[in-house]
CSV table of C-alpha atoms and ligand atoms in Angstrom, one decimal:
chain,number,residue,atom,x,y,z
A,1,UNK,CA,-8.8,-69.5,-33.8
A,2,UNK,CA,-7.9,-73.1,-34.6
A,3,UNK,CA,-6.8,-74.3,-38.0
A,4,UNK,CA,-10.3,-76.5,-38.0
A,5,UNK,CA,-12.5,-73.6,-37.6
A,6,UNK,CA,-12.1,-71.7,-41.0
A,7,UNK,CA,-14.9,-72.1,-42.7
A,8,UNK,CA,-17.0,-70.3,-45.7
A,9,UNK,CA,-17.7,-67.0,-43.9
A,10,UNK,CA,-13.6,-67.2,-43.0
A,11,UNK,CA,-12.3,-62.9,-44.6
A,12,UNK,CA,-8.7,-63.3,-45.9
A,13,UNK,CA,-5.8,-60.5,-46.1
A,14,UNK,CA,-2.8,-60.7,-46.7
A,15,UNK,CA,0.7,-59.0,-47.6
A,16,UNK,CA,2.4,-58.6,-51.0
A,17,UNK,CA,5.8,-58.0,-52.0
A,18,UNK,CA,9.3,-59.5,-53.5
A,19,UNK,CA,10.7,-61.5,-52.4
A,20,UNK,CA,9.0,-62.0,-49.2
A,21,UNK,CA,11.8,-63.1,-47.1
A,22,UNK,CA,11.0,-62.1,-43.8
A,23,UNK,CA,7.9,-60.6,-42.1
A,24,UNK,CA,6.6,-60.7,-38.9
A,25,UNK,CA,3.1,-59.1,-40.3
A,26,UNK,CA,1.6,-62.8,-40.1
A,27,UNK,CA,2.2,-63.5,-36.3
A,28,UNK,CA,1.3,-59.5,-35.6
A,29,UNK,CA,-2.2,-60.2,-37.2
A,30,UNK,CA,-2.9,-63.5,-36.7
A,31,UNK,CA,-2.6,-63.4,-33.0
A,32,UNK,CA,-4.5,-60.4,-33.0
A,33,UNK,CA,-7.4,-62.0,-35.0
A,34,UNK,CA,-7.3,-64.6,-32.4
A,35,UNK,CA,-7.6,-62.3,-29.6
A,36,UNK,CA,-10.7,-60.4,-30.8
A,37,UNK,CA,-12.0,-63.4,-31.7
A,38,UNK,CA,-12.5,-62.0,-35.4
A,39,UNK,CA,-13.0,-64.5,-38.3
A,40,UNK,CA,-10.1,-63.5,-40.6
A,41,UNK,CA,-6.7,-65.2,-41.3
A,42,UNK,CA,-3.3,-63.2,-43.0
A,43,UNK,CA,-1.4,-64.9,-45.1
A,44,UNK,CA,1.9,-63.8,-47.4
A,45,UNK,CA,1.6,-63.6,-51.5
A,46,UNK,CA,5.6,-63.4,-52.9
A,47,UNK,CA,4.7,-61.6,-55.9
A,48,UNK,CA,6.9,-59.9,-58.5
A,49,UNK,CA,6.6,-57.1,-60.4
A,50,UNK,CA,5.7,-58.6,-63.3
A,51,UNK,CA,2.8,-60.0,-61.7
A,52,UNK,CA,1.4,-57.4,-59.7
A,53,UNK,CA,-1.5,-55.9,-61.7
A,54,UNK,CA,-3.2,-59.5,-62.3
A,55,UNK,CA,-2.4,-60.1,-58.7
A,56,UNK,CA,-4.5,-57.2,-57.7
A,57,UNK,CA,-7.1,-58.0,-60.3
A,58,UNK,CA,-7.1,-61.9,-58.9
A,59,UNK,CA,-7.4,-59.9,-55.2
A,60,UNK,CA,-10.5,-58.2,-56.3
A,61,UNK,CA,-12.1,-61.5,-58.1
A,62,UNK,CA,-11.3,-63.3,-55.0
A,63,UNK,CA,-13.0,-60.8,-52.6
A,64,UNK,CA,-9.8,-60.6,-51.0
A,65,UNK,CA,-10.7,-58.4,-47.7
A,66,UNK,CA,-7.2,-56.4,-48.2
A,67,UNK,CA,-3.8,-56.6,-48.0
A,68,UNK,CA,-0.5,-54.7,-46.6
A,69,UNK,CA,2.1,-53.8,-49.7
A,70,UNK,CA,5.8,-54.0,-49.4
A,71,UNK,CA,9.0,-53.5,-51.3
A,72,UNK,CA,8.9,-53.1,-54.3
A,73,UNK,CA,5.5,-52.6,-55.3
A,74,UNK,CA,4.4,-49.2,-52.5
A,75,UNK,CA,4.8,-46.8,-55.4
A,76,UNK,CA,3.7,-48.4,-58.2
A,77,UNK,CA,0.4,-50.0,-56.8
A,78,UNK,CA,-0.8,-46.7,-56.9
A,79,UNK,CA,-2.4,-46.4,-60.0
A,80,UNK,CA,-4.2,-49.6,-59.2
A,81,UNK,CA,-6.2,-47.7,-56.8
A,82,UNK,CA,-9.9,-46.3,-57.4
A,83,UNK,CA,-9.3,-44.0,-53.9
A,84,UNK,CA,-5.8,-42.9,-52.2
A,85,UNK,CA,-5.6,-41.3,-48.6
A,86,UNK,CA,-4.3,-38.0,-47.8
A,87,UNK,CA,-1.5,-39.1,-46.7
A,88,UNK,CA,-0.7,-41.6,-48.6
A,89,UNK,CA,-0.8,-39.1,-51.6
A,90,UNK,CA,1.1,-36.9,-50.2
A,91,UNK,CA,4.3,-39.4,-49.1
A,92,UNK,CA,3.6,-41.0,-52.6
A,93,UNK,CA,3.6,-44.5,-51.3
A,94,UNK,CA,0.9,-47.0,-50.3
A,95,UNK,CA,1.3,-50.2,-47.6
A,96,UNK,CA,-2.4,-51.0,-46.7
A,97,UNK,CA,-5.4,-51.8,-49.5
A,98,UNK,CA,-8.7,-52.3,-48.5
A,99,UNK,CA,-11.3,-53.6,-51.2
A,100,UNK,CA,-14.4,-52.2,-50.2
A,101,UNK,CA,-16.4,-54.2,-52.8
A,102,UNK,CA,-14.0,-54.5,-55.7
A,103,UNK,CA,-13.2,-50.7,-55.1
A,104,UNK,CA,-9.7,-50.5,-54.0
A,105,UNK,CA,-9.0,-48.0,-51.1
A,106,UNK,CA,-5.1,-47.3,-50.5
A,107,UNK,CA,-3.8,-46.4,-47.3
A,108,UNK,CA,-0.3,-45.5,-45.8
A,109,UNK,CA,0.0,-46.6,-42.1
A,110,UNK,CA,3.8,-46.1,-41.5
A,111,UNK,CA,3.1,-42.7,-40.2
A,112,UNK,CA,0.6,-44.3,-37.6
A,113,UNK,CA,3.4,-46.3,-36.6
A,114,UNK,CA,5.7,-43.7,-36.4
A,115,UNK,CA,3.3,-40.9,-34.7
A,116,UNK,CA,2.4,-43.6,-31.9
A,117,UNK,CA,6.5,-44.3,-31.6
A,118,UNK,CA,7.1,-40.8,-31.1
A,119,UNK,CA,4.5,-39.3,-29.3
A,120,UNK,CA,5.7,-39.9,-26.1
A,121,UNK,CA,8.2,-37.3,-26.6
A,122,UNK,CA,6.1,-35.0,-28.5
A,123,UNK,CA,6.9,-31.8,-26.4
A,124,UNK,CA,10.6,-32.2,-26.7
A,125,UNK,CA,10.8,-32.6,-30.1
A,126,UNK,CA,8.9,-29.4,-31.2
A,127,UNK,CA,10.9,-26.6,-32.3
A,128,UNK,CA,13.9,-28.6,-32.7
A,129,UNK,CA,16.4,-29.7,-35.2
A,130,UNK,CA,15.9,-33.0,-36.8
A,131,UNK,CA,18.1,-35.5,-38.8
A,132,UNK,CA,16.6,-38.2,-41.3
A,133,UNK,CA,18.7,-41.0,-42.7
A,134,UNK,CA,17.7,-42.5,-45.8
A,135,UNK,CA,15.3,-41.1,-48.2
A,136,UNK,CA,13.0,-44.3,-49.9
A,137,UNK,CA,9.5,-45.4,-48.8
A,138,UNK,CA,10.3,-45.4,-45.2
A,139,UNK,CA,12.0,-41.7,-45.1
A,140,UNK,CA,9.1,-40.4,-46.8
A,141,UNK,CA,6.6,-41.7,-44.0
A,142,UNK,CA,8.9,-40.2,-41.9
A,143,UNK,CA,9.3,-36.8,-42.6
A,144,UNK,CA,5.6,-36.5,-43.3
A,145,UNK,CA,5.1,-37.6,-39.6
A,146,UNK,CA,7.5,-35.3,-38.4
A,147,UNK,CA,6.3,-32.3,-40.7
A,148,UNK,CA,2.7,-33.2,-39.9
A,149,UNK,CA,2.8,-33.9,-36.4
A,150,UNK,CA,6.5,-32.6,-34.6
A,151,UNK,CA,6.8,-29.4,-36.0
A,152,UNK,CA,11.1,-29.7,-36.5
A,153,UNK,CA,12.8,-26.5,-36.9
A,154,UNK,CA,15.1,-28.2,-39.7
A,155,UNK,CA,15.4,-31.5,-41.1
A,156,UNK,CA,18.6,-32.8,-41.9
A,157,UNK,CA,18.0,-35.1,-44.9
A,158,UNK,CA,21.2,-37.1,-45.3
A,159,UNK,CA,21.4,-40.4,-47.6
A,160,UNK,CA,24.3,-42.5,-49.5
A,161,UNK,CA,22.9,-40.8,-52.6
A,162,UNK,CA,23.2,-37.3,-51.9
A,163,UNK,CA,20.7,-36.3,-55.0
A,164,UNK,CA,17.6,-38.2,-53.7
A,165,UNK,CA,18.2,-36.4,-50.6
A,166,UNK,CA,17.9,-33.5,-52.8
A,167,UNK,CA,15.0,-34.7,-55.2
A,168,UNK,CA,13.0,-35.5,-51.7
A,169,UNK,CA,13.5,-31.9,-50.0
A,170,UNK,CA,12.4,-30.6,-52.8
A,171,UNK,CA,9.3,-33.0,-53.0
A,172,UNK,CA,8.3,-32.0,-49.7
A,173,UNK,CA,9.1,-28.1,-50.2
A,174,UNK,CA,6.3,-29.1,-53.1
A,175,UNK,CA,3.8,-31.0,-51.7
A,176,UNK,CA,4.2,-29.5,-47.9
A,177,UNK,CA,5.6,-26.4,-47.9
A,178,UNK,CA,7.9,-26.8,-45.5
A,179,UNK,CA,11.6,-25.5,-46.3
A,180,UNK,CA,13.7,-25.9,-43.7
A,181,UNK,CA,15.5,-28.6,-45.1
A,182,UNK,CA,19.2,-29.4,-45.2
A,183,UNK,CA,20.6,-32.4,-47.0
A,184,UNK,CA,23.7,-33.9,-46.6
A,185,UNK,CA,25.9,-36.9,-47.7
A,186,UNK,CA,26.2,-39.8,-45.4
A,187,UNK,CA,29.5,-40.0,-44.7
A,188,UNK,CA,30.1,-39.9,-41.3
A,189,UNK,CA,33.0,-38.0,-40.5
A,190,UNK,CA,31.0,-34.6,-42.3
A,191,UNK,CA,28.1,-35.9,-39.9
A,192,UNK,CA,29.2,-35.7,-36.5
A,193,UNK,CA,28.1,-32.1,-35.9
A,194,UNK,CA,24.6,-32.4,-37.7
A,195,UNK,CA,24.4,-35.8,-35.6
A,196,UNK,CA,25.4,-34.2,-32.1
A,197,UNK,CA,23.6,-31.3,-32.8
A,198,UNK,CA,20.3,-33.2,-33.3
A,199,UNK,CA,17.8,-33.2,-30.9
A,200,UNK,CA,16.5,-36.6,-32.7
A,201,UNK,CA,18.3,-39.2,-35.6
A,202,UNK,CA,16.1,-41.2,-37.4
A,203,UNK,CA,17.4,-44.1,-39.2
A,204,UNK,CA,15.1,-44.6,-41.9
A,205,UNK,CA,17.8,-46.9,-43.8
A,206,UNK,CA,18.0,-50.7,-44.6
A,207,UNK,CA,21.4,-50.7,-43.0
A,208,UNK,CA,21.8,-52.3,-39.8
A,209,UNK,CA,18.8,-55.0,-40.9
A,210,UNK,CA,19.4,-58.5,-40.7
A,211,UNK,CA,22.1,-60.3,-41.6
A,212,UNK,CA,23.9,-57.3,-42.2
A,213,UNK,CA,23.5,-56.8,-38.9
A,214,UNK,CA,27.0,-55.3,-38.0
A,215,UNK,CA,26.5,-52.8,-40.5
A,216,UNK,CA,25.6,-49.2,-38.9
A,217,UNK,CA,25.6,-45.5,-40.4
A,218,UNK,CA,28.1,-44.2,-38.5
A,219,UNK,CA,30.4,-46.0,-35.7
A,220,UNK,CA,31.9,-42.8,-34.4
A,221,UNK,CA,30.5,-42.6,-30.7
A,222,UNK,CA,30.9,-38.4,-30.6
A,223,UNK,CA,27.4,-37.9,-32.6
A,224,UNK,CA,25.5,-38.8,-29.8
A,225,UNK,CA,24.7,-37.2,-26.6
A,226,UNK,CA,22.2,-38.4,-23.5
A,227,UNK,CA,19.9,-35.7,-24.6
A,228,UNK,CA,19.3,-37.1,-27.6
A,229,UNK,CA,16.6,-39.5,-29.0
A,230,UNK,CA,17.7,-42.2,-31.4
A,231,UNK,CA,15.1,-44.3,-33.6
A,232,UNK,CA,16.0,-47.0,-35.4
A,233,UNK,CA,13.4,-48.3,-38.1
A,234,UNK,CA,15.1,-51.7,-38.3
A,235,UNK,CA,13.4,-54.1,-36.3
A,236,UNK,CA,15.7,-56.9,-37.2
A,237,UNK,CA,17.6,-57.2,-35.0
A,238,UNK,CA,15.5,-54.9,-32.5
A,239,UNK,CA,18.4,-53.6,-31.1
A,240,UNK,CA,20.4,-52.5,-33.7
A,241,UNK,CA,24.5,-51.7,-33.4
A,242,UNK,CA,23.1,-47.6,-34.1
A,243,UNK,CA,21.0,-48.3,-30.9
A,244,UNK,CA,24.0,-50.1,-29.1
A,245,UNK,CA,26.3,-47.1,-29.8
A,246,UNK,CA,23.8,-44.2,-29.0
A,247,UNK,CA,22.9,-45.9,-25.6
A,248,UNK,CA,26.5,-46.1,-24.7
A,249,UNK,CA,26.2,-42.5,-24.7
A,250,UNK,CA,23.5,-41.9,-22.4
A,251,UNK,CA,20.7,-41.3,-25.5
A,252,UNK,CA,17.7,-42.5,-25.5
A,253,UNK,CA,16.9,-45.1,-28.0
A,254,UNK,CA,14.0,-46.4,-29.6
A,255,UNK,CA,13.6,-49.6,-31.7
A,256,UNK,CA,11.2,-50.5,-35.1
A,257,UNK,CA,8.8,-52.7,-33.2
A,258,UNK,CA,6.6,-50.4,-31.9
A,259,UNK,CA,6.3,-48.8,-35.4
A,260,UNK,CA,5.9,-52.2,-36.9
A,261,UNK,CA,2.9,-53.2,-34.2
A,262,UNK,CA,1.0,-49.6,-34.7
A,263,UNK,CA,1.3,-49.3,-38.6
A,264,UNK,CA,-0.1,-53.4,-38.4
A,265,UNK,CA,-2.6,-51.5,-36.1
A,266,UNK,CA,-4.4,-49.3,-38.2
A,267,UNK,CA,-4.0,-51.5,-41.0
A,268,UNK,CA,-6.2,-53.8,-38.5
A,269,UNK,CA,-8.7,-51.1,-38.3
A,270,UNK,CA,-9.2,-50.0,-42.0
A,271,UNK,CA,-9.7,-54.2,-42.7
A,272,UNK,CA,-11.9,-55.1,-39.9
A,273,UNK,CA,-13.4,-51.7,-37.9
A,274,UNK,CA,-12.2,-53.2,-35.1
A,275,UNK,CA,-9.4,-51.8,-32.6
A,276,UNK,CA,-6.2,-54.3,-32.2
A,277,UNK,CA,-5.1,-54.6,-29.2
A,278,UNK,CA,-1.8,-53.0,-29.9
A,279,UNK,CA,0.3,-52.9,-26.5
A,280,UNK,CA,-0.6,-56.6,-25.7
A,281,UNK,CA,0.3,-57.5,-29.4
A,282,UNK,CA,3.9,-55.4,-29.2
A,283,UNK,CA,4.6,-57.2,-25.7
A,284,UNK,CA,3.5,-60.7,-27.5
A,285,UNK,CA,5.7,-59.9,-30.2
A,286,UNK,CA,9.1,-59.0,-28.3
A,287,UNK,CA,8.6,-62.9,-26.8
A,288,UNK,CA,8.3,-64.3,-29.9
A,289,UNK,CA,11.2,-62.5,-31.3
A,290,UNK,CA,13.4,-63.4,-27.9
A,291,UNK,CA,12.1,-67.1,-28.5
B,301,NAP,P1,14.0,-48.3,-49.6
B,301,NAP,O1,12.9,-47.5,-50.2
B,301,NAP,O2,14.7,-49.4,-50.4
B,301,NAP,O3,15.2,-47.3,-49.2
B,301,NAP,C1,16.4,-47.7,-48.7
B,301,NAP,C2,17.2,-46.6,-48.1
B,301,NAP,O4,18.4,-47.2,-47.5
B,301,NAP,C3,17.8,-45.6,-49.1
B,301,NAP,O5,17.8,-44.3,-48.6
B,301,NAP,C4,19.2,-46.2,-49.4
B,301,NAP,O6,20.1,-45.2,-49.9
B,301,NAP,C5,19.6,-46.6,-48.0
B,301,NAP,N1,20.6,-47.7,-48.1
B,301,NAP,C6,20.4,-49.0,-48.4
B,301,NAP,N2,21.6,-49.7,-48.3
B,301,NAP,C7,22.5,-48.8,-47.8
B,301,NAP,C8,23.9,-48.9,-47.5
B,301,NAP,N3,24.6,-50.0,-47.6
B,301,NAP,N4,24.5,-47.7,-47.1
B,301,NAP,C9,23.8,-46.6,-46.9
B,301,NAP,N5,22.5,-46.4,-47.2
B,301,NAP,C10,21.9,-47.5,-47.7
B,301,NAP,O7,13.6,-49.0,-48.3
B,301,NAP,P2,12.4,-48.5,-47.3
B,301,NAP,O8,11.1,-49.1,-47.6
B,301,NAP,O9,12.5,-47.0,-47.2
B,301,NAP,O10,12.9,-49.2,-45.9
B,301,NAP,C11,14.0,-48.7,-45.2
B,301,NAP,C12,14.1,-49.5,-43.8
B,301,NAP,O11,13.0,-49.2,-43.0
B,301,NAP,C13,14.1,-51.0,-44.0
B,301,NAP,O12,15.0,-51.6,-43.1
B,301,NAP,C14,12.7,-51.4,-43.6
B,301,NAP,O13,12.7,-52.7,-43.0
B,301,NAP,C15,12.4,-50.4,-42.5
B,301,NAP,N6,11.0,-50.2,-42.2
B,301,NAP,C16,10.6,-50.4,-41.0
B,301,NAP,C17,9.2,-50.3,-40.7
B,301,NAP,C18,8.7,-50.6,-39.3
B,301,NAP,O14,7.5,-50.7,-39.1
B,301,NAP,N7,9.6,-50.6,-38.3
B,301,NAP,C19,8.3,-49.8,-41.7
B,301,NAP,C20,8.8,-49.5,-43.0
B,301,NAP,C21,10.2,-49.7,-43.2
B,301,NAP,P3,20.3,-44.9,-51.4
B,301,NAP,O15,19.2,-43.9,-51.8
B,301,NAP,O16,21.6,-44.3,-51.5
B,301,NAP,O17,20.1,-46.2,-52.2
């Protein structure tokens, strides 16, 4: 849709968070838009804390259609909400809002994203053990996916802080009961047999993102094995120095973009009721990121 052809019928959403540095959410949705020919436009709001409840409260007086919610506001938006999902009550974080109306309906779409990135391999991870780095927003999506969805056997939780790794096990043990857990340190050396012995590592850290980007949770090449699978929830850089190193050793590895396309996805489809075109858009988006 051309600049020239908004007009008075024209739905915004948008995405809120601080500070918004980086986000590919506008291209993701903007092309998509274009492509179902739907009259809507995304647009980023940098909004601090201090801000965020009259931001939301502008959002409904502007019959905002929606937005997606980012650091730091995922947890504390919550209370802002007249309906929550399952799922996004359960994980404790939101990252989609739909107003339906001035009723604000709270969504979290990370586990779409990272359901549709590991489906393929479904049947191998069933019944097997699991490792989880990091334990924010991200982590939480994560182990509720994998919970949900991948039946683990255990789920190593490891994390720089050892005692949100705790605090988190026992959140799920809480909220899912599911107790298999074992948490850990990360600190690599005391991680090389939970790492090899893995069937899949998540990294569900910052580390690694842009322009830390030589950063990596562990640069000792004997955790990984070529029967291994290896996600990395940094998409920036795609291929991360974690997914450099694991590949060298035969594993397969898979990067944040897919995640990022599929939670934009069903974001997509709680704004508009309309299905995004989701493999055309995550094919669109590795060219724009290579150009
Ligand atoms: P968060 O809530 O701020 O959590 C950050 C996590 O990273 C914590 O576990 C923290 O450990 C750990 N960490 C940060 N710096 C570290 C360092 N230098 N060394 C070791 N650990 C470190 O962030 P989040 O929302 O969970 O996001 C985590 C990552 O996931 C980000 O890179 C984000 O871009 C990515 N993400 C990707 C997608 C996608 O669609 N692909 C979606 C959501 C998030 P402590 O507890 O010790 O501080």
């Amino acid at each position: 849709m051309g600049k020239d052809s908004y007009h008075l019928n024209t739905k915004l959403v948008g995405l809120i968070g601080h500070p918004i540095k980086h986000t590919y959410s506008p291209f993701i949705h903007n092309v998509a838009f274009e492509l179902k020919k739907l009259d809507y436009i995304y647009l980023p709001f940098d909004v601090p804390s201090s801000t965020l409840k009259t931001a939301v409260k502008g959002m409904i007086a502007l019959g905002i259609k929606g937005f997606n919610v980012t650091i730091p506001h995922k947890e504390n938006i919550v209370q802002q909400m007249h309906n929550v999902s399952e799922e996004a009550s359960i994980i404790g974080s939101i990252n989609t809002v739909v107003n339906d109306l001035g009723k604000l309906n709270g969504y979290n779409t990370d586990v779409n994203g990272v359901y549709e990135t590991l489906l393929p391999y479904k049947e191998e991870i069933i019944g097997t053990d699991v490792c989880v780095v990091g334990a924010g927003g991200a982590a939480r999506a994560v182990i509720y996916t994998l919970i949900r969805h991948f039946k683990p056997s255990t789920i190593f939780l490891v994390n720089r802080t050892e005692q949100r790794a705790e605090s988190l096990k026992n959140y799920f043990i809480d909220k899912m009961r599911f107790d298999n857990f074992r948490t850990k340190e990360l600190f690599p050396p005391d991680l090389v047999e939970v790492f090899q012995n893995s069937k899949l590592i998540i990294n569900a850290t910052s580390v690694g993102m842009f322009p830390d980007s030589d950063d990596i949770i562990t640069n000792l090449g004997n955790s990984f094995n070529k029967e291994q699978i290896v996600f990395d929830l940094v998409y920036n850089p795609p291929q991360t120095q974690l997914l450099k190193l694991a590949a060298s050793k035969g594993a397969t590895v898979l990067d944040g973009i897919k995640m990022l396309v599929y939670q934009a996805a069903k974001s997509f489809e709680l704004w508009t009721g309309e299905e995004m075109p989701a493999e055309q858009l995550h094919k669109s988006l590795q060219l724009f990121i290579k150009s």
